[in-house]
mmCIF file of C-alpha atoms in Angstrom:
data_model
loop_
_atom_site.group_PDB
_atom_site.id
_atom_site.type_symbol
_atom_site.label_atom_id
_atom_site.label_comp_id
_atom_site.label_asym_id
_atom_site.label_seq_id
_atom_site.Cartn_x
_atom_site.Cartn_y
_atom_site.Cartn_z
ATOM 1 C CA MET R 1 15.342 -6.267 11.160
ATOM 2 C CA ALA R 2 12.490 -4.270 12.662
ATOM 3 C CA GLY R 3 13.216 -1.509 15.147
ATOM 4 C CA SER R 4 15.662 -2.878 17.683
ATOM 5 C CA ASN R 5 14.252 -6.414 17.405
ATOM 6 C CA LYS R 6 14.787 -9.015 14.739
ATOM 7 C CA LEU R 7 11.283 -9.840 13.535
ATOM 8 C CA LYS R 8 10.364 -11.695 10.376
ATOM 9 C CA VAL R 9 8.775 -9.424 7.788
ATOM 10 C CA ALA R 10 6.424 -10.455 4.971
ATOM 11 C CA GLY R 11 4.801 -8.355 2.278
ATOM 12 C CA ILE R 12 1.378 -8.144 0.664
ATOM 13 C CA VAL R 13 0.863 -6.475 -2.702
ATOM 14 C CA VAL R 14 -2.798 -5.620 -3.283
ATOM 15 C CA ALA R 15 -3.497 -5.999 -7.000
ATOM 16 C CA GLY R 16 -7.177 -6.865 -7.124
ATOM 17 C CA GLY R 17 -8.505 -3.675 -8.723
ATOM 18 C CA LYS R 18 -10.289 -3.609 -12.066
ATOM 19 C CA SER R 19 -8.642 -0.415 -13.443
ATOM 20 C CA SER R 20 -12.135 0.816 -14.349
ATOM 21 C CA ARG R 21 -11.287 4.508 -13.964
ATOM 22 C CA PHE R 22 -8.055 4.114 -15.907
ATOM 23 C CA GLY R 23 -9.841 2.450 -18.842
ATOM 24 C CA ARG R 24 -7.431 -0.470 -19.325
ATOM 25 C CA ASP R 25 -5.101 -2.631 -17.256
ATOM 26 C CA LYS R 26 -2.991 0.016 -15.550
ATOM 27 C CA LEU R 27 -0.655 -2.475 -13.886
ATOM 28 C CA SER R 28 0.726 -3.478 -17.290
ATOM 29 C CA GLU R 29 1.566 0.118 -18.213
ATOM 30 C CA ILE R 30 5.283 0.813 -18.573
ATOM 31 C CA ILE R 31 7.414 3.255 -16.594
ATOM 32 C CA ASP R 32 11.049 3.396 -17.644
ATOM 33 C CA GLY R 33 10.910 -0.042 -19.260
ATOM 34 C CA LYS R 34 9.153 -1.852 -16.397
ATOM 35 C CA PRO R 35 5.446 -2.628 -15.784
ATOM 36 C CA ILE R 36 3.813 -0.839 -12.876
ATOM 37 C CA LEU R 37 3.134 -4.156 -11.131
ATOM 38 C CA ALA R 38 6.829 -5.029 -11.333
ATOM 39 C CA TRP R 39 7.780 -1.704 -9.719
ATOM 40 C CA SER R 40 5.503 -2.142 -6.712
ATOM 41 C CA THR R 41 6.126 -5.868 -6.253
ATOM 42 C CA SER R 42 9.912 -5.647 -6.573
ATOM 43 C CA LEU R 43 10.019 -2.951 -3.874
ATOM 44 C CA LEU R 44 8.884 -5.514 -1.308
ATOM 45 C CA SER R 45 10.400 -8.672 -2.753
ATOM 46 C CA MET R 46 13.873 -7.142 -3.093
ATOM 47 C CA TYR R 47 13.908 -5.386 0.279
ATOM 48 C CA PRO R 48 16.503 -6.942 2.634
ATOM 49 C CA GLY R 49 14.825 -9.156 5.203
ATOM 50 C CA VAL R 50 11.535 -9.544 3.352
ATOM 51 C CA ASP R 51 11.599 -13.131 2.148
ATOM 52 C CA PHE R 52 7.883 -13.840 1.607
ATOM 53 C CA VAL R 53 5.523 -11.720 -0.497
ATOM 54 C CA ALA R 54 1.867 -12.533 -1.196
ATOM 55 C CA LEU R 55 0.595 -10.984 -4.419
ATOM 56 C CA GLY R 56 -3.182 -10.681 -4.280
ATOM 57 C CA THR R 57 -4.614 -10.818 -7.784
ATOM 58 C CA ASP R 58 -7.447 -12.381 -9.741
ATOM 59 C CA ASN R 59 -5.133 -13.078 -12.708
ATOM 60 C CA GLY R 60 -2.107 -14.912 -11.418
ATOM 61 C CA GLU R 61 -0.702 -15.901 -14.786
ATOM 62 C CA ASN R 62 -0.758 -12.345 -16.082
ATOM 63 C CA ALA R 63 0.792 -11.086 -12.842
ATOM 64 C CA LYS R 64 3.615 -13.611 -13.118
ATOM 65 C CA ARG R 65 4.234 -12.465 -16.691
ATOM 66 C CA LEU R 66 4.377 -8.794 -15.711
ATOM 67 C CA ILE R 67 6.835 -9.287 -12.845
ATOM 68 C CA SER R 68 9.013 -11.880 -14.575
ATOM 69 C CA GLY R 69 12.683 -10.892 -14.449
ATOM 70 C CA HIS R 70 12.073 -7.951 -12.129
ATOM 71 C CA THR R 71 11.572 -9.543 -8.699
ATOM 72 C CA ALA R 72 13.073 -12.097 -6.352
ATOM 73 C CA SER R 73 11.702 -15.649 -6.228
ATOM 74 C CA ASN R 74 9.899 -15.108 -2.919
ATOM 75 C CA ILE R 75 6.471 -14.310 -4.355
ATOM 76 C CA SER R 76 3.344 -16.430 -3.941
ATOM 77 C CA ILE R 77 0.010 -15.697 -5.591
ATOM 78 C CA SER R 78 -3.142 -15.360 -3.496
ATOM 79 C CA PRO R 79 -6.666 -14.752 -4.841
ATOM 80 C CA ALA R 80 -8.052 -11.232 -4.829
ATOM 81 C CA GLY R 81 -11.183 -10.559 -2.804
ATOM 82 C CA LYS R 82 -14.219 -8.375 -3.390
ATOM 83 C CA SER R 83 -12.564 -5.420 -1.639
ATOM 84 C CA ARG R 84 -9.098 -4.280 -0.650
ATOM 85 C CA GLN R 85 -9.333 -5.720 2.859
ATOM 86 C CA HIS R 86 -10.734 -9.007 1.556
ATOM 87 C CA THR R 87 -7.655 -9.262 -0.674
ATOM 88 C CA VAL R 88 -5.437 -8.613 2.350
ATOM 89 C CA ALA R 89 -7.325 -11.267 4.334
ATOM 90 C CA SER R 90 -6.833 -13.765 1.520
ATOM 91 C CA ALA R 91 -3.108 -13.000 1.374
ATOM 92 C CA LEU R 92 -2.743 -13.441 5.133
ATOM 93 C CA GLU R 93 -4.012 -17.002 4.781
ATOM 94 C CA ILE R 94 -0.912 -18.026 2.832
ATOM 95 C CA ILE R 95 1.631 -16.115 4.932
ATOM 96 C CA PRO R 96 3.308 -18.486 7.406
ATOM 97 C CA PRO R 97 2.600 -17.693 11.090
ATOM 98 C CA GLU R 98 6.234 -16.975 11.945
ATOM 99 C CA TYR R 99 6.040 -13.636 10.086
ATOM 100 C CA GLU R 100 5.301 -11.023 12.744
ATOM 101 C CA LEU R 101 5.332 -7.839 10.644
ATOM 102 C CA ILE R 102 3.492 -7.231 7.393
ATOM 103 C CA LEU R 103 4.163 -4.566 4.765
ATOM 104 C CA ILE R 104 0.994 -3.892 2.759
ATOM 105 C CA HIS R 105 1.411 -2.074 -0.535
ATOM 106 C CA ASP R 106 -0.862 -0.901 -3.346
ATOM 107 C CA ALA R 107 0.126 -2.473 -6.650
ATOM 108 C CA ALA R 108 -0.686 0.847 -8.322
ATOM 109 C CA ARG R 109 1.945 2.824 -6.364
ATOM 110 C CA PRO R 110 5.101 2.181 -8.388
ATOM 111 C CA LEU R 111 7.399 4.864 -6.956
ATOM 112 C CA ALA R 112 7.565 4.193 -3.222
ATOM 113 C CA THR R 113 11.144 3.785 -2.017
ATOM 114 C CA LYS R 114 13.234 1.561 0.226
ATOM 115 C CA LYS R 115 13.921 4.645 2.350
ATOM 116 C CA LEU R 116 10.213 4.816 3.160
ATOM 117 C CA ILE R 117 10.179 1.188 4.311
ATOM 118 C CA LYS R 118 13.294 1.744 6.405
ATOM 119 C CA SER R 119 11.716 4.725 8.165
ATOM 120 C CA MET R 120 8.685 2.635 9.152
ATOM 121 C CA LEU R 121 10.685 -0.383 10.286
ATOM 122 C CA SER R 122 12.750 1.868 12.547
ATOM 123 C CA LEU R 123 9.569 2.661 14.525
ATOM 124 C CA SER R 124 8.109 -0.832 14.617
ATOM 125 C CA ASP R 125 9.090 -1.495 18.219
ATOM 126 C CA GLN R 126 7.083 1.572 19.291
ATOM 127 C CA PHE R 127 3.859 1.428 17.267
ATOM 128 C CA GLY R 128 1.477 -1.276 16.069
ATOM 129 C CA CYS R 129 0.778 0.304 12.701
ATOM 130 C CA ILE R 130 2.714 2.869 10.685
ATOM 131 C CA ALA R 131 1.655 4.685 7.520
ATOM 132 C CA PRO R 132 3.293 7.287 5.273
ATOM 133 C CA ALA R 133 1.305 10.514 5.054
ATOM 134 C CA LEU R 134 1.484 13.795 3.165
ATOM 135 C CA ALA R 135 -0.193 17.007 4.254
ATOM 136 C CA ILE R 136 -2.929 18.325 1.975
ATOM 137 C CA ASN R 137 -2.141 21.864 0.887
ATOM 138 C CA GLY R 138 -4.873 24.439 0.479
ATOM 139 C CA ALA R 139 -8.292 25.025 2.029
ATOM 140 C CA VAL R 140 -10.062 21.665 2.323
ATOM 141 C CA LYS R 141 -13.876 21.518 2.086
ATOM 142 C CA ARG R 142 -16.597 18.911 2.165
ATOM 143 C CA VAL R 143 -18.871 19.450 -0.836
ATOM 144 C CA LYS R 144 -22.327 17.936 -1.298
ATOM 145 C CA GLY R 145 -23.484 18.353 -4.857
ATOM 146 C CA LYS R 146 -21.932 21.737 -5.576
ATOM 147 C CA VAL R 147 -22.516 23.211 -2.132
ATOM 148 C CA ILE R 148 -19.798 23.531 0.506
ATOM 149 C CA SER R 149 -21.161 21.800 3.603
ATOM 150 C CA GLU R 150 -18.098 21.813 5.850
ATOM 151 C CA ASN R 151 -14.802 23.628 6.232
ATOM 152 C CA PHE R 152 -11.866 21.790 7.781
ATOM 153 C CA GLU R 153 -9.666 23.963 9.986
ATOM 154 C CA ASP R 154 -7.315 21.211 11.139
ATOM 155 C CA ARG R 155 -4.419 20.196 8.957
ATOM 156 C CA LEU R 156 -5.416 17.111 6.961
ATOM 157 C CA PHE R 157 -3.226 14.393 5.504
ATOM 158 C CA VAL R 158 -3.524 11.751 2.809
ATOM 159 C CA THR R 159 -2.003 8.358 3.558
ATOM 160 C CA GLN R 160 0.115 6.296 1.180
ATOM 161 C CA THR R 161 1.476 2.769 1.071
ATOM 162 C CA PRO R 162 3.353 0.646 1.934
ATOM 163 C CA GLN R 163 1.933 0.535 5.450
ATOM 164 C CA LEU R 164 3.476 -1.555 8.214
ATOM 165 C CA VAL R 165 1.437 -3.547 10.734
ATOM 166 C CA TYR R 166 1.876 -6.371 13.198
ATOM 167 C CA ALA R 167 0.390 -9.589 11.848
ATOM 168 C CA ARG R 168 -1.425 -10.782 14.958
ATOM 169 C CA PRO R 169 -3.595 -7.693 15.612
ATOM 170 C CA LEU R 170 -4.203 -7.427 11.856
ATOM 171 C CA ARG R 171 -5.619 -10.961 11.838
ATOM 172 C CA TYR R 172 -7.757 -10.156 14.884
ATOM 173 C CA ALA R 173 -9.066 -6.955 13.282
ATOM 174 C CA ILE R 174 -9.956 -8.702 10.037
ATOM 175 C CA ASN R 175 -11.816 -11.379 11.974
ATOM 176 C CA ARG R 176 -13.704 -8.821 14.075
ATOM 177 C CA TYR R 177 -14.843 -6.791 11.074
ATOM 178 C CA LYS R 178 -15.160 -9.663 8.588
ATOM 179 C CA ASP R 179 -18.749 -8.724 7.748
ATOM 180 C CA ARG R 180 -17.889 -5.111 6.902
ATOM 181 C CA LEU R 181 -14.322 -5.139 5.624
ATOM 182 C CA ASP R 182 -15.254 -3.197 2.509
ATOM 183 C CA ARG R 183 -15.780 0.005 4.537
ATOM 184 C CA PHE R 184 -12.078 0.335 5.388
ATOM 185 C CA ARG R 185 -10.060 2.349 2.877
ATOM 186 C CA ASP R 186 -6.634 1.164 4.012
ATOM 187 C CA THR R 187 -4.823 -0.746 6.756
ATOM 188 C CA ALA R 188 -4.367 2.375 8.886
ATOM 189 C CA HIS R 189 -8.152 2.913 8.852
ATOM 190 C CA LEU R 190 -8.834 -0.697 9.857
ATOM 191 C CA MET R 191 -6.282 -0.769 12.670
ATOM 192 C CA SER R 192 -7.303 2.623 14.042
ATOM 193 C CA GLU R 193 -10.897 1.407 14.250
ATOM 194 C CA PHE R 194 -9.637 -1.718 16.030
ATOM 195 C CA GLY R 195 -7.961 0.461 18.668
ATOM 196 C CA VAL R 196 -4.330 0.239 17.576
ATOM 197 C CA THR R 197 -2.326 3.462 17.741
ATOM 198 C CA VAL R 198 -1.358 4.374 14.182
ATOM 199 C CA THR R 199 1.570 6.719 13.676
ATOM 200 C CA THR R 200 2.830 8.307 10.489
ATOM 201 C CA VAL R 201 6.107 8.930 8.734
ATOM 202 C CA SER R 202 6.667 11.506 6.029
ATOM 203 C CA GLY R 203 5.228 10.382 2.722
ATOM 204 C CA GLU R 204 6.894 10.882 -0.636
ATOM 205 C CA ILE R 205 5.621 13.210 -3.361
ATOM 206 C CA PRO R 206 6.428 10.807 -6.255
ATOM 207 C CA ASN R 207 4.601 7.979 -4.446
ATOM 208 C CA ILE R 208 1.319 8.616 -6.235
ATOM 209 C CA LYS R 209 -1.366 6.034 -6.858
ATOM 210 C CA ILE R 210 -2.010 5.429 -10.538
ATOM 211 C CA THR R 211 -5.757 5.886 -10.979
ATOM 212 C CA TYR R 212 -6.084 7.961 -14.145
ATOM 213 C CA LEU R 213 -3.962 8.371 -17.261
ATOM 214 C CA ASP R 214 -2.673 11.720 -15.979
ATOM 215 C CA ASP R 215 -1.277 9.909 -12.924
ATOM 216 C CA LEU R 216 0.734 7.626 -15.189
ATOM 217 C CA ARG R 217 2.113 10.630 -17.062
ATOM 218 C CA ARG R 218 3.127 12.261 -13.773
ATOM 219 C CA ALA R 219 4.887 9.099 -12.608
ATOM 220 C CA GLN R 220 6.743 8.807 -15.913
ATOM 221 C CA MET R 221 7.772 12.450 -15.563
ATOM 222 C CA PHE R 222 9.026 11.927 -12.000
ATOM 223 C CA VAL R 223 11.342 9.164 -13.218
ATOM 224 C CA LYS R 224 12.434 10.945 -16.394
ATOM 225 C CA MET R 225 13.245 14.192 -14.571
ATOM 226 C CA GLY R 226 15.101 12.437 -11.747
ATOM 227 C CA PHE R 227 12.603 13.328 -9.004
ATOM 228 C CA TYR R 228 12.326 9.653 -8.045
ATOM 229 C CA GLN R 229 15.422 8.382 -6.294
ATOM 230 C CA ASP R 230 15.335 4.944 -4.653
#
């Protein structure tokens, strides 16, 4: 159920990265006995009402191995693209047209919660795109080389995933910007550029993206210390 209307919801897990900054396949790393890819994929596949999930990856067999025993049977593999948005576009091609809402999630964010999804779905009858966001603490600067070139006085936020979007405008946006999809950092960026009003819900501190080894250690600590509660 989405907002006050019953709309069919599908999921996309974006798992096309090369883990170059991590140094090895980060999605196979273990947190509390479960691979990172299984954490992020099971969040969508096990959420009530989500009965189709496209997993965008360039190694389907390895992905199936990593999620085996941890997810529902509603997952289909789609090929990864050359950028994040190309992977999303590829996943959309295998999602049946009756799915009106899409949850798009980074495979490398293992600790997002069902509560976060619920908070976005509750607003889906009011906004075309919804993203979790956390305020950045401290004085934020733009630095070129080692020189501060700009000071930001407004409060700035960093977005997280999953992000929720209506399927039809997402398809239109991808088609409009098909020649420059790689410039969009996330779904909220793409849809905002397309003219859709994007609203935010409160992000979650444990919902970090695993990019470096220190990120993995932080995520393991969040679980071990009980800071992650789904």
